[in-house]
Coordinates of C-alpha atoms in Angstrom, one line a residue:
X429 CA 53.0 119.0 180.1
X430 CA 51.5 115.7 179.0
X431 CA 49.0 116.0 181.3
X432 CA 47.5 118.5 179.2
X433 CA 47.4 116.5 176.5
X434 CA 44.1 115.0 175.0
X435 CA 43.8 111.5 174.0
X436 CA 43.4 112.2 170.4
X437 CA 46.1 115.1 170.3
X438 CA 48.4 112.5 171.9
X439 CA 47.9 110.4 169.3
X440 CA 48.3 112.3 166.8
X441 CA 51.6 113.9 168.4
X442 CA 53.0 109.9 168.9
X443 CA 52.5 109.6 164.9
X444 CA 53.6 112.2 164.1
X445 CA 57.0 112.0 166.5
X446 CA 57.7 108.4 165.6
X447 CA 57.5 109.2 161.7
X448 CA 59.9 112.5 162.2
X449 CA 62.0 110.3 164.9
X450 CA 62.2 107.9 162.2
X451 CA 63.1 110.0 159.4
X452 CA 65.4 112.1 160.9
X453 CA 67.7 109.0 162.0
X454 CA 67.7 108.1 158.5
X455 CA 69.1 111.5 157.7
X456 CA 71.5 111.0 160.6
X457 CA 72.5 107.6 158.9
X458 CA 73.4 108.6 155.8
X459 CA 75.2 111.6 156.5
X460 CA 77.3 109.7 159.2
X461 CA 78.5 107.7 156.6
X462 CA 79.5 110.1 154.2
X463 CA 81.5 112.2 157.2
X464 CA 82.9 109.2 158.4
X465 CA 84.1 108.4 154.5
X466 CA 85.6 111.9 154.3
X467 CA 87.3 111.7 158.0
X468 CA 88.7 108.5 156.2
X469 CA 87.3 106.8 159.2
X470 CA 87.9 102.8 159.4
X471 CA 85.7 101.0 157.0
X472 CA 84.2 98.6 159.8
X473 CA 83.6 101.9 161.6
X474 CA 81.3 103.1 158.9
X475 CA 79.9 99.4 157.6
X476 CA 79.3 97.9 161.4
X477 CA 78.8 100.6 163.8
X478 CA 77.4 103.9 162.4
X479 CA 74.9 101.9 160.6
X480 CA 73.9 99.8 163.6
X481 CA 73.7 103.1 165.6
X482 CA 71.7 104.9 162.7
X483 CA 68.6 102.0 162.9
X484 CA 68.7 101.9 166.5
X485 CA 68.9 106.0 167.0
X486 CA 64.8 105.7 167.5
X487 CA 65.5 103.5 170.1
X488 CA 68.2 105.2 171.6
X489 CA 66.9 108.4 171.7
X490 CA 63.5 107.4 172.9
X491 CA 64.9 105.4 176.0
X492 CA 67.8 108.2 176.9
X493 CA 64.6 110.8 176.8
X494 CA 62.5 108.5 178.7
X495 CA 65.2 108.2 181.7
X496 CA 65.6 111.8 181.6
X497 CA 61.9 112.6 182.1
X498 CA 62.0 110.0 185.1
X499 CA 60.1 107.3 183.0
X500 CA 62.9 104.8 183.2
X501 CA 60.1 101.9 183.0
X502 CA 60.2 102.4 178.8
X503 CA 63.3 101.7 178.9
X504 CA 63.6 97.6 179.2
X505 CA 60.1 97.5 177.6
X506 CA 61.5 99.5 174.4
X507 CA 64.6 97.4 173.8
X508 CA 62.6 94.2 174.5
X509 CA 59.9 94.5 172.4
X510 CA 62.2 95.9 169.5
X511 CA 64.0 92.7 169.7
X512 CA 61.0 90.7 169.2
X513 CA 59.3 93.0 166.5
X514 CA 63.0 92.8 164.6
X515 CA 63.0 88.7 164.7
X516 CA 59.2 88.4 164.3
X517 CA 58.6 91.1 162.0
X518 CA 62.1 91.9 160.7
X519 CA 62.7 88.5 159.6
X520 CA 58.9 86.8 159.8
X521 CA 56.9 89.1 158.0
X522 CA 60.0 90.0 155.6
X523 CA 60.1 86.1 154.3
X524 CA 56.2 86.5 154.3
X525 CA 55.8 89.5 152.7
X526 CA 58.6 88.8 149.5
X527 CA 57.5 84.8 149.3
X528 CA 61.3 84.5 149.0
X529 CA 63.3 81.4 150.9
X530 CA 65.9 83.2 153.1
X531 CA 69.0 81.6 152.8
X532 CA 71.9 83.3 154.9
X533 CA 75.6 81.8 155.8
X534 CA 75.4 80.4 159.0
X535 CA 79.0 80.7 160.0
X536 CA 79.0 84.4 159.6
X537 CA 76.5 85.6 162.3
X538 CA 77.4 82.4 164.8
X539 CA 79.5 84.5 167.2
X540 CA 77.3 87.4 166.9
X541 CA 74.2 85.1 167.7
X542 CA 76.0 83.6 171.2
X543 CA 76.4 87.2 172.1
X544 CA 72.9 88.3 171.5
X545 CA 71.3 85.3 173.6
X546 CA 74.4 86.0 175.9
X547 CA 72.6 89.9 176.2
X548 CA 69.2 88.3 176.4
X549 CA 70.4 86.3 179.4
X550 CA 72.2 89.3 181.0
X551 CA 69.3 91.3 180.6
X552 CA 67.0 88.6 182.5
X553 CA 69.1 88.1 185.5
X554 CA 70.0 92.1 185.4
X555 CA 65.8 92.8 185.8
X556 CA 65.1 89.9 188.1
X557 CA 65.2 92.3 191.3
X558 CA 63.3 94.9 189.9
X559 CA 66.0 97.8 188.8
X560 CA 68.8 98.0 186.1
X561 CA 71.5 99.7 188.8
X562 CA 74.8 101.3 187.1
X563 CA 77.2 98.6 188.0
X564 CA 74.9 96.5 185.9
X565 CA 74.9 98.9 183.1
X566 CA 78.8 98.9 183.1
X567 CA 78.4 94.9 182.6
X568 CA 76.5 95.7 179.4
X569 CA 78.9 98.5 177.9
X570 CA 81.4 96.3 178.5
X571 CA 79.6 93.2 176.6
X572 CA 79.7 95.6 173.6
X573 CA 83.5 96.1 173.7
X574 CA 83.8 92.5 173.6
X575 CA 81.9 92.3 170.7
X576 CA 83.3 95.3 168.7
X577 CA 86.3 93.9 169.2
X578 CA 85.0 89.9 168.3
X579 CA 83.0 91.6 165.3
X580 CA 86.2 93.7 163.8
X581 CA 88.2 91.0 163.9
X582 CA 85.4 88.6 162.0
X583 CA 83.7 91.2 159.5
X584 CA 86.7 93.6 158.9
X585 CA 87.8 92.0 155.7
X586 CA 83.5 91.8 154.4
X587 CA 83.0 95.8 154.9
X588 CA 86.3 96.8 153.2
X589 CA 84.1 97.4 150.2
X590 CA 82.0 100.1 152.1
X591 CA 84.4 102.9 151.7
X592 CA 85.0 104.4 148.4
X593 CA 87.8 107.6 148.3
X594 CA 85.1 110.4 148.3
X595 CA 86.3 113.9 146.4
X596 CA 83.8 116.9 147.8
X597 CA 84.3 120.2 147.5
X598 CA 84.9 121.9 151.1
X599 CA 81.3 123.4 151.3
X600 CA 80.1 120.2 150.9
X601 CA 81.3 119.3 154.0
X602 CA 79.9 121.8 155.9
X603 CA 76.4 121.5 154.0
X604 CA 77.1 117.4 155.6
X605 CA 77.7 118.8 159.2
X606 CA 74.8 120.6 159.2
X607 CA 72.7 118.2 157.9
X608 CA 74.2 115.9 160.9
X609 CA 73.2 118.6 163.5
X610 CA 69.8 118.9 161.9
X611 CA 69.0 115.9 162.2
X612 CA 70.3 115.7 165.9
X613 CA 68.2 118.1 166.3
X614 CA 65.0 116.9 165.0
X615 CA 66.3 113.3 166.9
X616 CA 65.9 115.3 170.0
X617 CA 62.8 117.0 169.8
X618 CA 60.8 113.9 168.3
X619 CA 62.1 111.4 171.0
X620 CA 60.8 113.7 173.5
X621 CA 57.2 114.1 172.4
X622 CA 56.8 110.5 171.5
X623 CA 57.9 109.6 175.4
X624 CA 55.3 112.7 176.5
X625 CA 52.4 111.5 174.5
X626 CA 53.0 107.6 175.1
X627 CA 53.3 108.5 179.0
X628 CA 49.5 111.0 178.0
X629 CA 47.9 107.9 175.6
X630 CA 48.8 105.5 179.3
X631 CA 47.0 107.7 181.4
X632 CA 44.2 108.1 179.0
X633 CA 43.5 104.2 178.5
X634 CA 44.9 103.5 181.9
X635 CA 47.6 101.2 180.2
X636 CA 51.1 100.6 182.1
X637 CA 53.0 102.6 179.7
X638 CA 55.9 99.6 179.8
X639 CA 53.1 97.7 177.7
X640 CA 52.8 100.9 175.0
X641 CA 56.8 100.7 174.9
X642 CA 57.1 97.1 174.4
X643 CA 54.1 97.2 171.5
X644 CA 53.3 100.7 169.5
X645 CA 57.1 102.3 170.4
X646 CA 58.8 99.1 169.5
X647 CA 57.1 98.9 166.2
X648 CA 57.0 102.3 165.8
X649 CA 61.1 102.8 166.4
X650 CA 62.0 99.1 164.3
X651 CA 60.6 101.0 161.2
X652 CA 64.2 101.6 159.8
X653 CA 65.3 97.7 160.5
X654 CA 62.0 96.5 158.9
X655 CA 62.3 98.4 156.2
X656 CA 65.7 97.5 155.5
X657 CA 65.0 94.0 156.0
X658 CA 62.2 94.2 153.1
X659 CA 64.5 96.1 150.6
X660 CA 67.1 93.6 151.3
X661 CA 65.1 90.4 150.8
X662 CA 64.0 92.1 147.8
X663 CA 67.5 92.3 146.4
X664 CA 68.0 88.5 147.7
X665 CA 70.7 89.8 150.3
X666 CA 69.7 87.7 152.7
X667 CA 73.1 87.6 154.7
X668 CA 73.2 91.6 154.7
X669 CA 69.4 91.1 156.0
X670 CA 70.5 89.1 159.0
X671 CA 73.6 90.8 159.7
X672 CA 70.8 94.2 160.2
X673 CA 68.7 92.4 162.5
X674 CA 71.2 90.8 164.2
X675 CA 73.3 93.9 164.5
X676 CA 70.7 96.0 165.4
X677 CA 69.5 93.5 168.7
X678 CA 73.1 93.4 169.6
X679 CA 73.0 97.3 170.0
X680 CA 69.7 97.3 171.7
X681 CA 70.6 94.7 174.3
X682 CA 74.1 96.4 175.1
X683 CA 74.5 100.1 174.3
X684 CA 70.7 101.0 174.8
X685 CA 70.2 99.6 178.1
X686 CA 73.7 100.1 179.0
X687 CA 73.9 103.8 178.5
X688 CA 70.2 104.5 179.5
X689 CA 71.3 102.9 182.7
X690 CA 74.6 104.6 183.6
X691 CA 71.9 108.3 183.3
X692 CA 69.7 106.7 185.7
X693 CA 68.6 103.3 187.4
X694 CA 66.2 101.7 184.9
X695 CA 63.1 100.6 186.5
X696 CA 61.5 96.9 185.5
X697 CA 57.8 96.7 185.5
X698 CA 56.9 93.3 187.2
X699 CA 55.1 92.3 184.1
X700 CA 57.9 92.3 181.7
X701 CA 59.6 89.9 184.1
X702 CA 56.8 87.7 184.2
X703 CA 56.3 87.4 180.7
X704 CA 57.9 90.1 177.7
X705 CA 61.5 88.9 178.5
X706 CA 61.1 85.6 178.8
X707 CA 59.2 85.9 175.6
X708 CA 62.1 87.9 174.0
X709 CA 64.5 85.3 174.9
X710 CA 62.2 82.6 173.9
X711 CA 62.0 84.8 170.2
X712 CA 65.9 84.8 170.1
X713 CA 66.7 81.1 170.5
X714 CA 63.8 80.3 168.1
X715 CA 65.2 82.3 165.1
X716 CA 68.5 80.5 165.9
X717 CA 66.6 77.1 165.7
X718 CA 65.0 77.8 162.7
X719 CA 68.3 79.2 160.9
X720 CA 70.3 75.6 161.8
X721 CA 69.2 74.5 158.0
X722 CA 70.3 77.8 156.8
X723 CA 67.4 79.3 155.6
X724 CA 63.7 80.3 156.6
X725 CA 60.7 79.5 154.5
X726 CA 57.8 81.7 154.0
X727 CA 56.1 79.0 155.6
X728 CA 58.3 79.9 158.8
X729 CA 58.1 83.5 158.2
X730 CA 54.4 82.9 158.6
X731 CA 54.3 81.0 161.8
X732 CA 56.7 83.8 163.4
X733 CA 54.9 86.8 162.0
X734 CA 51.9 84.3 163.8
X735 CA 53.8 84.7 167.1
X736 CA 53.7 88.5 166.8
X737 CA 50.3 88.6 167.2
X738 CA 50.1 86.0 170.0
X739 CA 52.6 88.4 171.8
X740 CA 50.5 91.4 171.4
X741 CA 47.5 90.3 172.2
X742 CA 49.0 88.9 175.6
X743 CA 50.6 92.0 176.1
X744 CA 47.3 93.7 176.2
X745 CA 45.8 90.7 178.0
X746 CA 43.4 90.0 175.3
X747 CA 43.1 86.6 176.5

């Protein structure tokens, strides 16, 4: 099918999917919450893990349709370069951006950090042979048990706040199901053309499409966590702007690559082992450096909204 497809009707198609994609796991976020409030689900249920699901549902749903279409080489690239876009834009371009000084409490997000370099790690020595098998997917599912059960025991007590007793009338909760389905729905559909016209836009330019999913997917599907990020340094909630990013890595090193490799064997394009995870790793630890003090200048967010570019433009091999 995508062979059919035109460079700029692929194009268009890819904006238009990731901006639908987008939206519609927004949709899906929201409305998770207010079933889960109603099923009087667990508060750190709702606080921690639908809304870390909800900003990484692009992500998700892109790399599960990928695998399925036998494109498994997105994958890795997707989860990788969302990583990096979340640090260097999430947090970099944030700080830029609002000219505010982040300040965020360190001994929150410490355990949370060791497991998010321990995931960047895993995911190195997972990819160094080429392939993600399904024993080594199990490894990362299981890295996210161990952290749900690290992070309920930490944050429980700081997300109590999150559920409020909800009264509805009973078609209200079917209008909230169907908005859930709808946006499922629209998930589906949107994940599938942005893989089909990435895989078309490749052939086009004659670009590995591992380098489209590291660069113009990962930005395209860290939308929600950049936005969020923005609207929360705004607000000078710096802590719940860490605890996004942070979140939202956590979910892409584990669950993504985890479940997207228990459908199928991911494959690793020799160039993100050569260069876009070491990179990603190299992001991680350098956010953690930076946050020893406690807080990031805009002088900082400058130099890692700098490092975004460098990392493109390598990418591409612009230089």
């Amino acid at each position: 099918m995508h062979n059919d497809m035109s460079l700029p009707i692929a194009l268009f198609v890819f904006i238009a999917s990731i901006f639908f994609l987008v939206k519609s796991a927004d949709y899906f976020t929201t409305y998770s919450e207010k079933v889960g409030r109603l099923m009087h689900m667990p508060a750190f249920i709702v606080g921690i893990v639908i809304v870390a699901v909800g900003t990484s549902l692009p992500e998700l749903a892109t790399s599960l349709m990928a695998v399925m279409q036998q494109h498994s080489d997105i994958v890795v690239g997707n989860v990788v370069g969302s990583n990096v876009t979340n640090i260097l834009l999430g947090i970099g371009f944030t700080m830029l951006v609002t000219q505010k000084i982040f300040k965020a409490e360190w001994n929150i997000f410490f355990g949370d950090y060791t497991m998010l370099i321990a995931g960047m790690g895993l995911i190195y020595f997972a990819a160094h042979d080429g392939v993600i098998t399904f024993a080594e997917s199990l490894l990362f599912i299981s890295g996210y048990v161990v952290y749900l059960f690290y992070a309920y025991g930490v944050h429980k007590t700081n997300h109590e706040v999150v559920v409020h007793a909800v009264q509805v009338r009973k078609q209200l909760v079917a209008a909230y199901w169907a908005a859930l389905l709808a946006s499922l729905v629209v998930i589906f559909l949107s994940s599938r053309y942005t893989i089909l016209s990435v895989v078309a836009i490749a052939q086009a330019l004659h670009i590995g499409t591992e380098v489209l999913a590291t660069s113009v997917v990962a930005l395209g599907t860290s939308f929600p966590e950049i936005f969020v990020a923005i609207s929360a340094a705004r607000k000078g909630k710096f802590d719940l702007l860490a605890g996004d990013i942070i979140g939202s890595n956590i979910f892409n090193t584990y669950v993504i690559i985890g479940v997207s490799g228990m459908v199928g064997t991911l494959i690793i394009p020799a160039s993100l082992i050569a260069f876009a995870i070491p990179f990603a790793i190299f992001t991680t630890i350098m956010y953690w450096v930076i946050l020893q003090d406690h807080k990031i200048l805009p002088s900082e967010g400058a130099i890692l909204t700098l490092l975004y570019v460098v990392f493109i433009v390598k990418l591409f091999n612009w230089f």
